[in-house]
Structure formats: C-alpha cells, structure tokens
C-alpha cells in the first residue's frame, strides 16, 4: 500500500485481522478513486462546462492554487479513507460491486475532507493529518469559500447521468446529504459558541446532543447511509445503518477528544491538546468540572479561558483532567455507545454472519484505536 509517502498503515494493528484484510483490499482503489474524482471536478474543461463560462488563465490558476491544492493536500497525507471504505463494505455486503459506482464512493470522502476544512476554520487548527490546514495556507475567507464549494460538489456529481445510481437513488441520496449538511452546520455552530460565550454551565447530556448534530454526520452516519442507498437497501435497512452510524459517531467523537490531549502514538497528525488551547468545552472537560474541587476547577477554567499554547500549562490541564477521573468516565460513556452499536449490528439479520463480524470489528476499532 504505497500512495503517499506520508501514509502509513501501521494503524491497522488496532483492527481485527479480517477487518484489516478487507481494508487492505479496498484502500488503494478508494484513494485512487477519490483523487481521480477531485481532479475531474477541478479539470478546466469540466469547470467551464459546469459554470457555463470561459475562464481566463489567471482565474484557472487562482482556482488551482486557492481552491484545489489546499483541499487536495488533505487527501495526500495520512488519511485512512475510512469513509469510502465503509461505503464499499456496505455495498459489498449487499453483493453490489463498488467499482461500478466510483463517484458515489468518492463522495463520502469528498464531503468528509470538506467538512474537515471547515472544522479547521472554526477551530483555527494549525495542523491536519500532519500538514498545514487549508486556512493556514490560503487564509480563512478563501478556505471557507473553497471548503463550502467542495462540500456541495456532491450535488453536482449526483446530477450526472453516469453517477452510478438510478435517478430515484440519486435523488434520495441528495435529500439525505442536504439534511446532513444542514444539521452539521447547526451543530458546529453550537459547538463553537460554547467557548466563545464562556459558557461553563453545559451538561454532558447537552454536549452529547451537540455531537449528534455535528461530527456524527460526516464521520459515520452519512457514509453508512451512502453505502446502503447505493446498495439498494430498503428504507428500514438504511435507517438501521443510520442509527448505527449515529451511535458509533458519538463514541468516535468522545475517543477523538481524549486522543486530542492524550494521543496513543506520535502520529496523531494534529497540534497536541489544541482543544485546550481553543478553550473547548467537551465531554471530558464537563466531567472534570463536575468532579474537581474548587481550587483545581478554577485552575482548569483559567487555563481553558487563557487560550494558551504553553506546553507547561497544557500539561497541567491534562493532568487535572486525568486526576479528576474525566478520561475514564468519558471512556465509560463511549463504551456505552459502543455496546448500543454492537446491539444494532447483532440485529442486522439481513447481513451474513461474516459481514456482521466485520462490521462489529469496525465498531471495536473505533474505541480501541490509538489515533
């Protein structure tokens, strides 16, 4: 598995062997398909046909340098391509060949990476997948506009007659994506508003609700729905995949928040403890604020509100979270969502035992991953 010099598949050690084997089967094709679809969208002739206008060389150069290259760089780093892999896995479970629907498979990752660009703008993150974020390359206004364009490229792709879906499937998927885009925007706004307003009175339950309408969309709920719709699953079967993705996405985000301040290895690919620098009020912070005595609680709040990137202060905040038992409590909550997800998988009697086993292994990977 070559591809990018920055890519490494050593994270597969966190996966069960059967799941890792399936992933190895699909990764090269997924990556090639995603990059080919991105390059097709950015091809000058395609752009001019879509826009209905002749573009000057200067405009094409601007589109390449400001719109294409910063976004494309997210795909040539250490990304795992888990979302297109999930689309392939679901389609394969329904005995559909993903290679006959490459556009649909690519859409899952195109949406995901565009959402990351916009997340990075909202969080002012300096790094993504080990390299500079889009807005650190071209500025907030350009990255925000470009990320929005890529986020909505899926509708252009689904409108093509050769997208790999029947017209009614394409329309159904477009409806689902439009809803996911909307609720993700609302959820992200809520998430970024808490630290901006200095709110410390939120509850763990409120945080978990914001996760449902934020990262669960592009993380797992949407890719699983894409795979189910493309595979011709019934509405009831698709709803069960969506429920699975929602529960799994919440568990993923909880673990992601922990890894942000306590990464499992040196290949995390983001700035260490950037959630603390950004003053994020996530689950583990809320749990710590509930548990800490007045003095340590006040110190944690002070560090969060300072927006510091001082290594010593960040280490102190992490120690406060650790000492409060917040990490263990958060992992326990994540395990509850994992258990719920596993129950959904076990009830998917329309899948073969082998496919249920692989899906179950993927669920386990989410909570046991080191990055």
Coordinates of N, CA, C and O in Angstrom, one line a residue, residues 88-242:
X88 N -17.8 1.0 0.5 CA -17.5 -0.2 -0.2 C -18.0 -1.4 0.6 O -18.5 -2.4 0.1
X89 N -17.7 -1.4 1.9 CA -18.1 -2.5 2.8 C -19.6 -2.8 2.8 O -20.0 -4.0 2.7
X90 N -20.4 -1.7 2.9 CA -21.8 -1.9 2.9 C -22.3 -2.4 1.6 O -23.1 -3.3 1.5
X91 N -21.8 -1.8 0.5 CA -22.2 -2.3 -0.8 C -21.8 -3.8 -1.1 O -22.6 -4.5 -1.6
X92 N -20.6 -4.1 -0.6 CA -20.2 -5.5 -0.8 C -21.1 -6.4 0.0 O -21.4 -7.6 -0.4
X93 N -21.6 -6.0 1.2 CA -22.4 -6.8 2.0 C -23.8 -7.1 1.3 O -24.4 -8.2 1.5
X94 N -24.2 -6.2 0.4 CA -25.4 -6.4 -0.4 C -25.1 -7.0 -1.8 O -25.9 -6.9 -2.7
X95 N -23.9 -7.5 -1.9 CA -23.4 -8.1 -3.2 C -23.5 -7.1 -4.4 O -23.8 -7.5 -5.5
X96 N -23.1 -5.8 -4.1 CA -23.0 -4.8 -5.1 C -21.5 -4.5 -5.3 O -20.8 -4.4 -4.3
X97 N -21.1 -4.3 -6.5 CA -19.7 -4.0 -6.7 C -19.4 -2.5 -6.7 O -19.9 -1.8 -7.5
X98 N -18.7 -2.0 -5.7 CA -18.5 -0.6 -5.6 C -17.7 0.0 -6.8 O -17.9 1.2 -7.1
X99 N -17.0 -0.8 -7.5 CA -16.3 -0.3 -8.7 C -17.2 0.1 -9.8 O -16.8 0.8 -10.7
X100 N -18.4 -0.3 -9.7 CA -19.4 0.2 -10.7 C -20.0 1.6 -10.3 O -20.8 2.1 -11.1
X101 N -19.7 2.0 -9.1 CA -20.2 3.3 -8.6 C -19.1 4.1 -8.0 O -19.2 4.6 -6.9
X102 N -18.0 4.4 -8.7 CA -16.9 5.1 -8.1 C -17.2 6.5 -7.7 O -16.7 6.9 -6.6
X103 N -18.1 7.2 -8.4 CA -18.5 8.5 -7.9 C -19.1 8.5 -6.6 O -18.8 9.4 -5.7
X104 N -20.0 7.6 -6.3 CA -20.7 7.5 -5.0 C -19.7 7.2 -3.9 O -19.7 7.8 -2.8
X105 N -18.7 6.3 -4.2 CA -17.7 6.0 -3.2 C -16.9 7.3 -2.9 O -16.6 7.6 -1.7
X106 N -16.5 8.0 -3.9 CA -15.7 9.2 -3.7 C -16.4 10.3 -3.0 O -15.8 11.0 -2.2
X107 N -17.7 10.4 -3.1 CA -18.5 11.4 -2.5 C -18.3 11.4 -1.0 O -18.2 12.4 -0.3
X108 N -18.2 10.2 -0.4 CA -18.1 10.1 1.1 C -16.9 10.8 1.6 O -16.9 11.4 2.6
X109 N -15.8 10.6 0.9 CA -14.5 11.2 1.3 C -14.4 12.7 1.0 O -13.9 13.5 1.7
X110 N -15.0 13.1 -0.2 CA -15.0 14.5 -0.6 C -15.8 15.3 0.4 O -15.3 16.4 0.8
X111 N -16.9 14.8 0.9 CA -17.7 15.5 1.9 C -16.9 15.6 3.2 O -16.8 16.6 3.9
X112 N -16.4 14.4 3.6 CA -15.6 14.4 4.8 C -14.5 15.4 4.9 O -14.3 16.1 5.8
X113 N -13.6 15.4 3.9 CA -12.5 16.3 3.8 C -12.9 17.7 3.8 O -12.3 18.6 4.4
X114 N -14.0 18.0 3.0 CA -14.5 19.4 3.0 C -15.0 19.8 4.4 O -14.8 21.0 4.8
X115 N -15.6 18.9 5.1 CA -16.0 19.2 6.5 C -14.8 19.5 7.4 O -14.9 20.3 8.3
X116 N -13.8 18.7 7.2 CA -12.6 19.0 7.9 C -12.0 20.4 7.7 O -11.5 21.0 8.6
X117 N -12.0 20.8 6.4 CA -11.5 22.1 6.1 C -12.3 23.2 6.9 O -11.8 24.1 7.5
X118 N -13.6 23.0 6.9 CA -14.5 24.0 7.6 C -14.4 23.8 9.1 O -14.4 24.8 9.8
X119 N -14.2 22.6 9.6 CA -13.9 22.4 11.0 C -12.6 23.1 11.4 O -12.5 23.8 12.5
X120 N -11.6 23.0 10.6 CA -10.3 23.6 10.9 C -10.4 25.2 10.9 O -9.7 25.8 11.7
X121 N -11.3 25.7 10.1 CA -11.5 27.2 10.1 C -12.2 27.5 11.4 O -11.8 28.5 12.1
X122 N -13.2 26.8 11.8 CA -14.0 27.1 13.0 C -13.1 27.0 14.2 O -13.2 27.8 15.2
X123 N -12.2 26.0 14.2 CA -11.3 25.8 15.4 C -9.9 26.5 15.3 O -9.2 26.5 16.3
X124 N -9.7 27.1 14.1 CA -8.4 27.7 13.9 C -7.3 26.7 14.1 O -6.2 27.0 14.7
X125 N -7.5 25.5 13.7 CA -6.5 24.4 13.9 C -5.3 24.7 12.9 O -5.4 25.0 11.8
X126 N -4.0 24.5 13.5 CA -2.9 24.7 12.6 C -2.5 23.5 11.7 O -1.9 23.7 10.7
X127 N -2.9 22.3 12.2 CA -2.4 21.1 11.5 C -3.6 20.2 11.3 O -4.5 20.1 12.1
X128 N -3.5 19.5 10.2 CA -4.5 18.4 9.9 C -3.7 17.3 9.2 O -3.0 17.6 8.2
X129 N -3.8 16.1 9.7 CA -3.1 15.0 9.1 C -1.6 15.2 8.9 O -1.0 14.9 7.9
X130 N -1.0 15.9 9.8 CA 0.4 16.2 9.8 C 0.9 17.3 9.0 O 2.1 17.6 8.8
X131 N 0.0 18.1 8.3 CA 0.4 19.2 7.5 C -0.5 20.4 7.8 O -1.4 20.4 8.6
X132 N -0.1 21.6 7.2 CA -0.8 22.8 7.5 C -2.3 22.7 7.0 O -2.6 22.2 5.9
X133 N -3.2 23.3 7.8 CA -4.6 23.3 7.4 C -4.8 24.3 6.2 O -4.0 25.1 5.9
X134 N -5.9 24.1 5.6 CA -6.2 24.9 4.4 C -6.2 26.4 4.7 O -5.6 27.2 3.9
X135 N -6.8 26.8 5.8 CA -6.8 28.3 6.0 C -5.5 28.8 6.5 O -5.3 30.0 6.3
X136 N -4.6 28.0 7.0 CA -3.2 28.4 7.2 C -2.4 28.5 5.9 O -1.4 29.2 5.9
X137 N -2.9 27.9 4.9 CA -2.3 28.0 3.6 C -2.8 29.2 2.8 O -2.0 29.9 2.1
X138 N -4.1 29.5 2.8 CA -4.7 30.5 1.9 C -5.5 31.5 2.6 O -6.1 32.4 2.0
X139 N -5.7 31.4 3.9 CA -6.5 32.4 4.7 C -7.9 31.8 4.9 O -8.4 31.0 4.2
X140 N -8.5 32.4 5.9 CA -9.9 32.0 6.4 C -10.9 32.2 5.3 O -11.7 31.3 5.0
X141 N -11.0 33.3 4.7 CA -12.0 33.6 3.7 C -12.0 32.7 2.5 O -13.0 32.1 2.1
X142 N -10.8 32.5 2.0 CA -10.6 31.6 0.8 C -10.9 30.1 1.2 O -11.6 29.4 0.5
X143 N -10.3 29.7 2.3 CA -10.5 28.3 2.7 C -12.0 28.0 3.0 O -12.5 27.0 2.7
X144 N -12.7 29.0 3.7 CA -14.1 28.8 4.0 C -14.9 28.7 2.7 O -15.8 27.8 2.6
X145 N -14.7 29.6 1.8 CA -15.4 29.5 0.5 C -15.1 28.2 -0.3 O -16.0 27.6 -0.8
X146 N -13.8 27.9 -0.3 CA -13.4 26.7 -1.0 C -14.0 25.4 -0.4 O -14.5 24.5 -1.0
X147 N -13.9 25.4 1.0 CA -14.5 24.2 1.7 C -16.0 24.0 1.4 O -16.5 22.9 1.2
X148 N -16.7 25.2 1.4 CA -18.1 25.1 1.1 C -18.4 24.6 -0.3 O -19.3 23.8 -0.5
X149 N -17.5 25.0 -1.3 CA -17.7 24.6 -2.6 C -17.5 23.0 -2.7 O -18.3 22.3 -3.4
X150 N -16.4 22.5 -2.1 CA -16.2 21.1 -2.1 C -17.3 20.3 -1.4 O -17.6 19.2 -1.8
X151 N -17.8 20.9 -0.3 CA -18.8 20.2 0.5 C -20.1 20.0 -0.4 O -20.7 19.0 -0.3
X152 N -20.3 20.9 -1.3 CA -21.5 20.8 -2.1 C -21.3 20.3 -3.5 O -22.2 20.2 -4.3
X153 N -20.0 19.9 -3.8 CA -19.7 19.3 -5.0 C -20.5 18.0 -5.3 O -20.7 17.5 -6.4
X154 N -20.9 17.3 -4.1 CA -21.6 16.1 -4.2 C -22.9 16.2 -5.0 O -23.3 15.3 -5.8
X155 N -23.6 17.4 -5.0 CA -24.8 17.6 -5.7 C -24.6 17.6 -7.2 O -25.3 17.1 -8.0
X156 N -23.4 18.3 -7.6 CA -23.1 18.3 -9.0 C -22.8 16.9 -9.5 O -23.2 16.5 -10.6
X157 N -22.1 16.1 -8.7 CA -21.7 14.7 -9.1 C -23.0 13.8 -9.2 O -23.1 13.0 -10.1
X158 N -23.9 14.0 -8.2 CA -25.1 13.2 -8.2 C -26.1 13.5 -9.4 O -26.9 12.7 -9.8
X159 N -25.9 14.7 -9.9 CA -26.8 15.2 -11.0 C -26.3 14.6 -12.4 O -27.0 14.6 -13.4
X160 N -25.1 14.0 -12.4 CA -24.5 13.4 -13.6 C -25.3 12.1 -13.9 O -25.6 11.3 -13.0
X161 N -25.5 11.9 -15.2 CA -26.3 10.7 -15.6 C -25.5 9.4 -15.3 O -26.1 8.3 -15.2
X162 N -24.1 9.5 -15.3 CA -23.3 8.3 -15.1 C -22.8 8.3 -13.7 O -21.7 7.8 -13.4
X163 N -23.5 8.8 -12.7 CA -23.0 8.8 -11.3 C -23.0 7.4 -10.7 O -22.5 7.2 -9.6
X164 N -23.6 6.4 -11.3 CA -23.6 5.1 -10.8 C -24.9 4.7 -10.0 O -25.0 3.6 -9.5
X165 N -25.9 5.6 -10.0 CA -27.1 5.3 -9.3 C -28.3 5.5 -10.3 O -28.2 6.3 -11.2
X166 N -29.4 4.8 -9.9 CA -30.6 5.1 -10.6 C -31.1 6.5 -10.2 O -30.8 7.0 -9.1
X167 N -31.9 7.2 -11.1 CA -32.3 8.5 -10.7 C -33.0 8.7 -9.4 O -32.7 9.6 -8.6
X168 N -33.8 7.7 -9.0 CA -34.5 7.8 -7.7 C -33.5 7.6 -6.6 O -33.7 8.2 -5.5
X169 N -32.5 6.8 -6.8 CA -31.5 6.6 -5.7 C -30.7 7.9 -5.6 O -30.4 8.3 -4.4
X170 N -30.3 8.5 -6.7 CA -29.5 9.8 -6.6 C -30.3 10.9 -5.9 O -29.8 11.6 -5.1
X171 N -31.6 11.0 -6.2 CA -32.5 11.9 -5.6 C -32.6 11.7 -4.1 O -32.5 12.6 -3.2
X172 N -32.8 10.4 -3.7 CA -32.9 10.0 -2.3 C -31.6 10.4 -1.6 O -31.6 10.9 -0.4
X173 N -30.4 10.1 -2.2 CA -29.2 10.4 -1.5 C -28.9 11.9 -1.4 O -28.4 12.4 -0.4
X174 N -29.3 12.6 -2.5 CA -29.2 14.1 -2.4 C -30.0 14.7 -1.3 O -29.5 15.6 -0.6
X175 N -31.2 14.1 -1.0 CA -32.0 14.6 0.1 C -31.3 14.3 1.4 O -31.3 15.2 2.3
X176 N -30.8 13.1 1.5 CA -30.1 12.8 2.8 C -28.9 13.7 3.0 O -28.6 14.2 4.2
X177 N -28.1 13.9 2.0 CA -26.9 14.7 2.1 C -27.3 16.2 2.5 O -26.6 16.8 3.3
X178 N -28.3 16.7 1.9 CA -28.8 18.1 2.2 C -29.1 18.2 3.6 O -28.8 19.2 4.3
X179 N -29.8 17.2 4.2 CA -30.2 17.2 5.6 C -29.0 17.2 6.5 O -28.8 17.9 7.5
X180 N -28.0 16.3 6.1 CA -26.8 16.1 6.9 C -26.0 17.4 6.9 O -25.5 17.8 8.0
X181 N -25.9 18.1 5.8 CA -25.2 19.3 5.7 C -25.8 20.3 6.7 O -25.1 21.1 7.4
X182 N -27.1 20.4 6.7 CA -27.8 21.4 7.5 C -27.6 21.2 9.0 O -27.2 22.1 9.7
X183 N -27.8 20.0 9.4 CA -27.7 19.7 10.9 C -26.3 19.8 11.3 O -26.0 20.2 12.5
X184 N -25.3 19.5 10.4 CA -23.9 19.6 10.8 C -23.5 21.0 11.0 O -22.8 21.4 11.9
X185 N -24.0 21.9 10.1 CA -23.8 23.3 10.3 C -24.3 23.9 11.6 O -23.7 24.7 12.3
X186 N -25.6 23.5 11.9 CA -26.2 23.9 13.2 C -25.4 23.4 14.4 O -25.0 24.1 15.3
X187 N -25.0 22.1 14.4 CA -24.2 21.5 15.5 C -22.9 22.1 15.6 O -22.4 22.4 16.8
X188 N -22.2 22.4 14.5 CA -20.9 23.1 14.6 C -21.0 24.5 15.2 O -20.1 24.9 16.0
X189 N -22.0 25.2 14.8 CA -22.3 26.5 15.4 C -22.4 26.4 16.9 O -21.8 27.2 17.7
X190 N -23.2 25.5 17.4 CA -23.4 25.3 18.8 C -22.1 25.0 19.5 O -21.7 25.5 20.5
X191 N -21.3 24.1 18.9 CA -20.0 23.6 19.4 C -19.1 24.8 19.6 O -18.4 24.9 20.6
X192 N -19.0 25.6 18.6 CA -18.0 26.8 18.6 C -18.5 27.9 19.5 O -17.8 28.7 20.0
X193 N -19.8 28.0 19.7 CA -20.4 29.0 20.5 C -20.1 28.9 22.0 O -19.9 29.9 22.7
X194 N -20.1 27.7 22.5 CA -19.8 27.5 24.0 C -18.6 28.2 24.5 O -18.6 29.0 25.4
X195 N -17.4 27.9 23.9 CA -16.2 28.6 24.4 C -16.2 30.1 24.1 O -15.7 30.9 24.9
X196 N -16.8 30.5 23.0 CA -16.9 31.9 22.6 C -17.7 32.7 23.6 O -17.3 33.8 24.0
X197 N -18.8 32.1 24.1 CA -19.6 32.7 25.1 C -19.1 32.5 26.6 O -19.6 33.1 27.5
X198 N -18.1 31.7 26.7 CA -17.5 31.4 28.0 C -18.5 30.6 28.9 O -18.4 30.6 30.1
X199 N -19.3 29.8 28.2 CA -20.3 29.0 29.0 C -19.6 27.8 29.6 O -19.0 27.0 29.0
X200 N -19.9 27.7 30.9 CA -19.4 26.5 31.7 C -20.5 25.8 32.3 O -20.2 24.9 33.2
X201 N -21.7 26.1 32.0 CA -22.9 25.5 32.7 C -23.5 24.4 31.9 O -24.6 23.9 32.2
X202 N -22.9 24.1 30.8 CA -23.4 23.0 30.0 C -23.3 21.6 30.7 O -22.5 21.5 31.6
X203 N -24.1 20.7 30.3 CA -24.1 19.4 30.9 C -23.5 18.4 29.9 O -23.5 18.6 28.7
X204 N -23.1 17.2 30.4 CA -22.6 16.2 29.5 C -23.7 15.8 28.5 O -23.4 15.5 27.3
X205 N -24.9 15.7 28.9 CA -26.0 15.4 28.0 C -26.2 16.4 26.9 O -26.4 16.0 25.7
X206 N -26.0 17.7 27.2 CA -26.1 18.7 26.1 C -25.0 18.5 25.2 O -25.1 18.7 24.0
X207 N -23.8 18.2 25.7 CA -22.6 18.1 24.8 C -22.9 16.9 23.8 O -22.6 17.0 22.6
X208 N -23.4 15.8 24.4 CA -23.6 14.6 23.5 C -24.7 14.9 22.5 O -24.6 14.4 21.4
X209 N -25.6 15.7 22.8 CA -26.6 16.1 21.8 C -26.0 16.9 20.7 O -26.4 16.8 19.5
X210 N -25.1 17.8 21.0 CA -24.4 18.6 20.0 C -23.6 17.7 19.1 O -23.4 18.0 17.9
X211 N -23.0 16.6 19.6 CA -22.3 15.7 18.8 C -23.2 15.0 17.8 O -22.8 14.8 16.6
X212 N -24.4 14.7 18.1 CA -25.3 14.1 17.2 C -25.5 14.9 16.0 O -25.5 14.5 14.8
X213 N -25.6 16.2 16.2 CA -25.8 17.2 15.1 C -24.5 17.9 14.7 O -24.5 19.0 14.3
X214 N -23.4 17.2 14.8 CA -22.2 17.8 14.3 C -21.4 16.7 13.6 O -21.6 16.3 12.5
X215 N -20.4 16.1 14.4 CA -19.4 15.2 13.7 C -20.0 13.9 13.3 O -19.4 13.1 12.5
X216 N -21.1 13.4 13.9 CA -21.6 12.1 13.6 C -22.1 12.1 12.1 O -22.1 11.0 11.5
X217 N -22.4 13.2 11.5 CA -22.8 13.2 10.2 C -21.8 12.8 9.2 O -21.9 11.7 8.6
X218 N -20.7 13.5 9.1 CA -19.7 13.2 8.1 C -18.8 12.1 8.6 O -17.9 11.5 7.9
X219 N -18.9 11.7 9.9 CA -18.0 10.7 10.4 C -18.5 9.3 10.0 O -17.8 8.6 9.3
X220 N -19.7 8.9 10.4 CA -20.1 7.5 10.1 C -21.6 7.5 9.6 O -21.9 6.6 8.8
X221 N -22.4 8.3 10.2 CA -23.8 8.2 9.8 C -24.0 8.4 8.3 O -24.7 7.5 7.6
X222 N -23.4 9.4 7.7 CA -23.6 9.6 6.3 C -22.9 8.6 5.4 O -23.6 8.1 4.5
X223 N -21.7 8.2 5.6 CA -21.1 7.1 4.8 C -21.9 5.8 4.8 O -22.0 5.2 3.8
X224 N -22.4 5.5 6.0 CA -23.2 4.2 6.0 C -24.5 4.4 5.3 O -25.0 3.5 4.6
X225 N -25.1 5.6 5.3 CA -26.3 5.8 4.5 C -26.0 5.8 3.0 O -26.8 5.3 2.2
X226 N -24.9 6.4 2.7 CA -24.5 6.4 1.2 C -24.3 5.0 0.7 O -24.9 4.6 -0.3
X227 N -23.6 4.1 1.5 CA -23.4 2.7 1.1 C -24.8 2.0 1.0 O -25.0 1.2 0.1
X228 N -25.7 2.2 2.0 CA -26.9 1.5 2.0 C -27.8 1.9 0.8 O -28.4 1.1 0.1
X229 N -27.9 3.2 0.5 CA -28.7 3.7 -0.6 C -28.1 3.2 -1.9 O -28.9 2.7 -2.8
X230 N -26.8 3.3 -2.0 CA -26.2 2.8 -3.3 C -26.3 1.3 -3.5 O -26.4 0.8 -4.6
X231 N -26.4 0.6 -2.4 CA -26.6 -0.9 -2.5 C -28.0 -1.3 -2.7 O -28.3 -2.5 -2.9
X232 N -28.9 -0.4 -2.7 CA -30.3 -0.7 -2.9 C -31.0 -1.3 -1.6 O -32.0 -2.0 -1.7
X233 N -30.5 -0.9 -0.5 CA -31.1 -1.3 0.8 C -32.5 -0.7 0.9 O -32.8 0.4 0.4
X234 N -33.3 -1.4 1.7 CA -34.7 -0.8 1.9 C -34.6 0.4 2.8 O -33.5 0.6 3.5
X235 N -35.7 1.1 2.9 CA -35.7 2.3 3.8 C -35.4 1.9 5.3 O -34.7 2.6 6.0
X236 N -36.0 0.7 5.7 CA -35.8 0.3 7.0 C -34.4 -0.2 7.3 O -33.8 0.1 8.4
X237 N -33.8 -0.8 6.3 CA -32.4 -1.2 6.5 C -31.5 0.0 6.5 O -30.5 0.1 7.3
X238 N -31.8 1.0 5.7 CA -31.0 2.2 5.7 C -31.1 2.9 7.0 O -30.1 3.5 7.5
X239 N -32.3 2.9 7.6 CA -32.5 3.6 8.9 C -31.6 2.9 10.0 O -31.1 3.6 10.9
X240 N -31.5 1.6 9.9 CA -30.7 0.9 10.9 C -29.2 1.2 10.7 O -28.5 1.3 11.7
X241 N -28.8 1.3 9.5 CA -27.4 1.8 9.3 C -27.2 3.2 9.8 O -26.1 3.5 10.4
X242 N -28.2 4.1 9.6 CA -28.1 5.4 10.1 C -28.0 5.4 11.6 O -27.2 6.2 12.2

